[in-house]
Tab-separated table of C-alpha atoms in Angstrom:
chain	number	residue	atom	x	y	z
F	313	MET	CA	-8.666	0.107	8.230
F	314	SER	CA	-10.598	-1.721	5.414
F	315	ALA	CA	-8.932	-4.409	3.288
F	316	ILE	CA	-6.119	-3.095	1.082
F	317	ASP	CA	-6.494	-4.371	-2.566
F	318	ILE	CA	-3.477	-4.752	-5.142
F	319	ARG	CA	-4.297	-3.847	-8.899
F	320	THR	CA	-2.057	-3.706	-11.492
F	321	LEU	CA	-1.744	-0.324	-13.246
F	322	ASP	CA	-2.889	-0.321	-17.018
F	323	ASP	CA	-4.141	3.355	-17.517
F	324	ILE	CA	-2.471	6.595	-17.608
F	325	ASP	CA	-4.670	7.720	-15.007
F	326	GLY	CA	-3.809	5.084	-12.396
F	327	ILE	CA	0.063	5.570	-13.756
F	328	HIS	CA	-0.015	9.134	-12.917
F	329	ARG	CA	-1.598	8.425	-9.423
F	330	ALA	CA	1.295	5.981	-8.704
F	331	ALA	CA	3.853	8.433	-9.498
F	332	GLY	CA	2.150	11.054	-7.147
F	333	VAL	CA	2.170	8.421	-4.433
F	334	LEU	CA	5.982	7.645	-4.804
F	335	ASP	CA	7.010	11.531	-4.686
F	336	GLU	CA	4.686	11.687	-1.733
F	337	VAL	CA	6.600	8.627	-0.192
F	338	TRP	CA	10.161	10.241	-1.115
F	339	GLY	CA	9.041	14.163	-0.596
F	340	GLU	CA	10.731	14.736	-4.006
F	341	ARG	CA	8.880	15.429	-7.765
F	342	GLY	CA	10.117	13.147	-10.175
F	343	THR	CA	10.861	10.037	-8.081
F	344	MET	CA	9.713	7.518	-10.377
F	345	PRO	CA	8.210	9.681	-13.332
F	346	ALA	CA	4.855	8.497	-14.853
F	347	ASN	CA	6.670	8.124	-18.356
F	348	ILE	CA	8.931	5.524	-17.041
F	349	LEU	CA	6.147	4.031	-15.218
F	350	ARG	CA	4.211	3.688	-18.250
F	351	ALA	CA	6.821	2.399	-20.409
F	352	LEU	CA	7.718	-0.476	-17.933
F	353	GLU	CA	3.922	-1.385	-17.869
F	354	HIS	CA	3.536	-1.412	-21.360
F	355	ALA	CA	6.463	-3.624	-22.038
F	356	GLY	CA	4.719	-6.299	-19.717
F	357	ASN	CA	6.855	-5.508	-16.390
F	358	TYR	CA	5.047	-5.192	-12.956
F	359	VAL	CA	3.379	-1.711	-12.074
F	360	VAL	CA	1.043	-1.981	-9.245
F	361	GLY	CA	-1.144	0.358	-6.804
F	362	LEU	CA	-2.359	-0.549	-3.374
F	363	PHE	CA	-5.798	0.900	-2.795
F	364	ASP	CA	-7.754	1.495	0.306
F	365	GLY	CA	-11.205	1.562	-1.499
F	366	ASP	CA	-10.825	4.369	-4.194
F	367	ARG	CA	-7.519	6.124	-2.341
F	368	MET	CA	-4.139	4.635	-3.793
F	369	VAL	CA	-2.133	4.472	-0.936
F	370	GLY	CA	0.903	2.618	-2.350
F	371	ALA	CA	2.725	1.941	-5.656
F	372	SER	CA	5.312	-0.728	-6.645
F	373	ALA	CA	7.312	-1.072	-9.875
F	374	ALA	CA	9.471	-4.100	-10.866
F	375	PHE	CA	11.101	-5.271	-14.432
F	376	PHE	CA	12.430	-8.380	-15.461
F	377	ALA	CA	16.008	-9.263	-15.650
F	378	PRO	CA	17.746	-11.344	-18.551
F	379	PRO	CA	15.677	-14.319	-19.777
F	380	ALA	CA	18.103	-16.683	-18.944
F	381	GLU	CA	18.404	-15.591	-15.345
F	382	ARG	CA	14.358	-16.378	-14.858
F	383	SER	CA	14.586	-13.204	-12.298
F	384	MET	CA	12.485	-9.851	-11.625
F	385	HIS	CA	14.197	-6.911	-9.836
F	386	SER	CA	11.833	-5.134	-7.429
F	387	HIS	CA	13.013	-1.363	-7.887
F	388	ILE	CA	10.612	0.831	-5.802
F	389	THR	CA	7.950	0.408	-3.402
F	390	GLY	CA	6.106	3.046	-1.153
F	391	ILE	CA	3.557	3.262	0.862
F	392	VAL	CA	2.101	6.398	2.092
F	393	PRO	CA	2.356	7.966	6.051
F	394	GLY	CA	-0.488	6.481	7.893
F	395	TYR	CA	-0.426	2.966	6.172
F	396	GLN	CA	2.922	2.137	6.891
F	397	GLY	CA	3.949	-0.717	9.667
F	398	ARG	CA	0.551	-2.567	8.921
F	399	GLY	CA	1.744	-5.584	7.077
F	400	LEU	CA	1.250	-4.310	3.602
F	401	GLY	CA	4.972	-4.699	2.758
F	402	ARG	CA	4.192	-8.506	3.205
F	403	GLN	CA	0.984	-8.310	1.318
F	404	LEU	CA	2.668	-6.496	-1.750
F	405	LYS	CA	5.918	-9.303	-1.809
F	406	GLU	CA	3.002	-12.169	-1.571
F	407	HIS	CA	1.454	-10.463	-4.495
F	408	GLN	CA	4.811	-9.972	-6.297
F	409	ARG	CA	5.525	-13.370	-5.748
F	410	ALA	CA	2.207	-14.906	-7.175
F	411	TRP	CA	2.475	-12.498	-10.154
F	412	ALA	CA	6.287	-13.573	-10.910
F	413	LEU	CA	5.733	-17.279	-10.610
F	414	GLU	CA	2.380	-17.367	-12.845
F	415	ARG	CA	5.106	-15.865	-15.644
F	416	GLY	CA	8.162	-18.478	-14.857
F	417	VAL	CA	10.146	-16.006	-12.806
F	418	GLY	CA	11.941	-17.725	-9.916
F	419	HIS	CA	13.679	-15.386	-8.208
F	420	ILE	CA	12.899	-11.637	-7.170
F	421	THR	CA	15.911	-9.609	-6.391
F	422	TRP	CA	16.114	-5.811	-4.698
F	423	THR	CA	18.100	-3.797	-2.787
F	424	PHE	CA	17.799	-2.024	0.592
F	425	ASP	CA	19.931	0.279	2.767
F	426	PRO	CA	21.760	-1.570	5.669
F	427	LEU	CA	21.445	0.861	8.071
F	428	VAL	CA	17.399	0.532	8.172
F	429	ALA	CA	16.794	-1.994	10.941
F	430	ARG	CA	13.177	-2.405	10.166
F	431	ASN	CA	13.916	-3.225	6.212
F	432	ALA	CA	16.686	-5.606	7.400
F	433	HIS	CA	14.395	-7.627	9.598
F	434	PHE	CA	11.254	-8.056	7.175
F	435	ASN	CA	13.808	-8.646	4.257
F	436	LEU	CA	16.111	-10.952	6.290
F	437	ALA	CA	14.118	-12.653	9.013
F	438	VAL	CA	10.724	-12.286	7.881
F	439	LEU	CA	10.826	-13.034	4.098
F	440	GLY	CA	13.899	-15.038	4.261
F	441	ALA	CA	15.718	-13.463	1.357
F	442	ARG	CA	19.587	-14.290	1.027
F	443	VAL	CA	22.144	-11.391	0.578
F	444	THR	CA	24.121	-11.697	-2.629
F	445	ASP	CA	26.332	-8.094	-2.377
F	446	TYR	CA	27.134	-5.132	-0.681
F	447	LEU	CA	26.863	-2.053	-3.223
F	448	VAL	CA	28.496	0.964	-2.261
F	449	ASN	CA	27.127	4.107	-3.093
F	450	GLN	CA	24.616	2.408	-6.005
F	451	TYR	CA	22.682	5.252	-6.929
F	452	GLY	CA	24.933	7.970	-6.398
F	453	GLU	CA	23.660	11.051	-4.687
F	454	MET	CA	20.149	11.147	-4.136
F	455	ASP	CA	18.253	14.474	-3.001
F	456	ASP	CA	15.053	12.940	-1.471
F	457	ALA	CA	13.968	13.549	1.755
F	458	VAL	CA	14.623	10.051	2.908
F	459	ASN	CA	18.166	9.925	1.715
F	460	ARG	CA	19.724	13.178	1.545
F	461	GLY	CA	22.999	13.685	3.237
F	462	ASP	CA	23.847	10.141	3.195
F	463	GLU	CA	25.451	7.841	0.286
F	464	SER	CA	23.474	5.161	-1.208
F	465	ASP	CA	24.833	1.938	0.004
F	466	ARG	CA	22.766	-1.054	-0.722
F	467	LEU	CA	22.445	-4.733	0.043
F	468	MET	CA	21.278	-6.851	-2.902
F	469	VAL	CA	18.958	-9.642	-1.915
F	470	ALA	CA	17.478	-12.659	-3.966
F	471	TRP	CA	14.227	-14.185	-2.789
F	472	ALA	CA	13.888	-17.755	-4.340
F	473	LEU	CA	10.204	-18.105	-4.995
F	474	ALA	CA	9.836	-21.839	-4.516
F	475	GLU	CA	12.340	-22.535	-1.783
F	476	PRO	CA	11.972	-22.188	1.994
F	477	PRO	CA	12.978	-18.804	3.529
F	478	ALA	CA	16.536	-18.771	3.908
F	479	PRO	CA	16.851	-19.821	7.913
F	480	THR	CA	18.337	-17.261	10.609
F	481	PRO	CA	21.829	-19.014	11.370
F	482	ALA	CA	22.591	-21.059	14.333
F	483	ASP	CA	24.820	-19.847	17.034
F	484	ALA	CA	27.526	-21.926	16.092
F	485	GLU	CA	27.455	-20.456	12.352
F	486	ILE	CA	27.738	-16.842	13.404
F	487	LEU	CA	31.203	-15.388	12.461
F	488	ALA	CA	30.129	-11.751	13.565
F	489	ALA	CA	27.389	-9.338	14.176
F	490	VAL	CA	27.330	-6.048	12.748
F	491	ALA	CA	25.199	-3.170	14.791
F	492	VAL	CA	23.111	-0.923	12.782
F	493	PRO	CA	21.291	2.143	14.513
F	494	ASP	CA	17.826	1.914	15.623
F	495	ASP	CA	16.513	4.757	13.639
F	496	VAL	CA	18.862	5.872	10.959
F	497	ALA	CA	16.261	8.161	9.285
F	498	ALA	CA	15.829	10.123	12.523
F	499	LEU	CA	19.849	10.094	13.419
F	500	ARG	CA	20.103	12.041	9.680
F	501	ARG	CA	18.172	14.798	10.800
F	502	SER	CA	19.399	14.977	14.162
F	503	ASP	CA	23.213	14.333	13.782
F	504	PRO	CA	24.095	13.977	10.291
F	505	VAL	CA	27.760	13.712	11.041
F	506	ALA	CA	26.959	10.462	13.239
F	507	ALA	CA	24.973	9.174	10.605
F	508	ALA	CA	27.659	9.193	8.065
F	509	GLU	CA	30.008	7.449	10.696
F	510	TRP	CA	27.552	4.807	11.023
F	511	ARG	CA	27.729	4.310	6.922
F	512	VAL	CA	31.420	4.282	7.030
F	513	ARG	CA	31.636	1.757	9.861
F	514	VAL	CA	28.985	-0.587	8.520
F	515	ARG	CA	30.269	-0.540	5.254
F	516	ASP	CA	33.598	-1.396	6.215
F	517	GLU	CA	32.958	-4.192	8.355
F	518	LEU	CA	30.660	-5.846	5.649
F	519	ARG	CA	32.922	-5.365	2.929
F	520	GLU	CA	35.809	-6.536	4.935
F	521	HIS	CA	33.627	-9.781	6.043
F	522	GLY	CA	32.600	-10.019	2.329
F	523	ALA	CA	36.301	-10.030	1.150
F	524	SER	CA	37.033	-13.265	3.216
F	525	GLY	CA	34.079	-14.815	1.504
F	526	HIS	CA	31.671	-14.281	3.918
F	527	ARG	CA	27.965	-12.787	3.661
F	528	VAL	CA	25.196	-11.508	5.735
F	529	GLY	CA	23.051	-14.347	6.767
F	530	GLY	CA	20.468	-12.694	8.936
F	531	PHE	CA	19.279	-9.882	11.483
F	532	ASP	CA	18.862	-10.029	14.995
F	533	ARG	CA	16.097	-7.869	16.201
F	534	ARG	CA	18.462	-6.485	18.732
F	535	GLY	CA	19.919	-4.358	15.999
F	536	TYR	CA	22.696	-6.847	14.513
F	537	LEU	CA	23.077	-7.753	10.694
F	538	ILE	CA	24.474	-11.555	11.424
F	539	VAL	CA	27.438	-12.269	9.441
F	540	ARG	CA	27.972	-16.044	8.553
């Protein structure tokens, strides 16, 4: 694979191509409409495409939080099949980080599904982002191919751009280990009842810990969210 180039999108053709890429990734038309991407870009927010030569293979959009927070929220990132699992997520996050720091932004926030083990590992163990909240059914019912048939619970994380990554808790700091499925996307297809049971189990455990003042502090590659 040739080197991937990340480019800001400031023309209508690129914006429509990005909307098409996101539709391809989520398997649904209108995942992130071109008019919304265009409005975000025109207002000075982060809208980029990932390119392999002339082919756009990914897209990402983020928008600024209130000025006093000096923060940016990364709302959506998608990489087309065939390019996933090749380190492009890390490359994109480093691009976001540099872009944000140039504009005086100190934190990037985003959400991810706590049942998706690979995302938990990347966000918590690789980037060292910090979990700030558990959001129940944050986006309501979603009818795309990725999320269909499940509730949209999410963990909110914050990435401090000028600080070292949050370390994985030492054994003495670990209060609990909350298991997540190996591949929840496959489980939704093969056994949606079991996938729904996982959702409720993880939600209940994490919310119970959160009510006691504890937070997810990392991820163990054996398949556990670490609570400290």
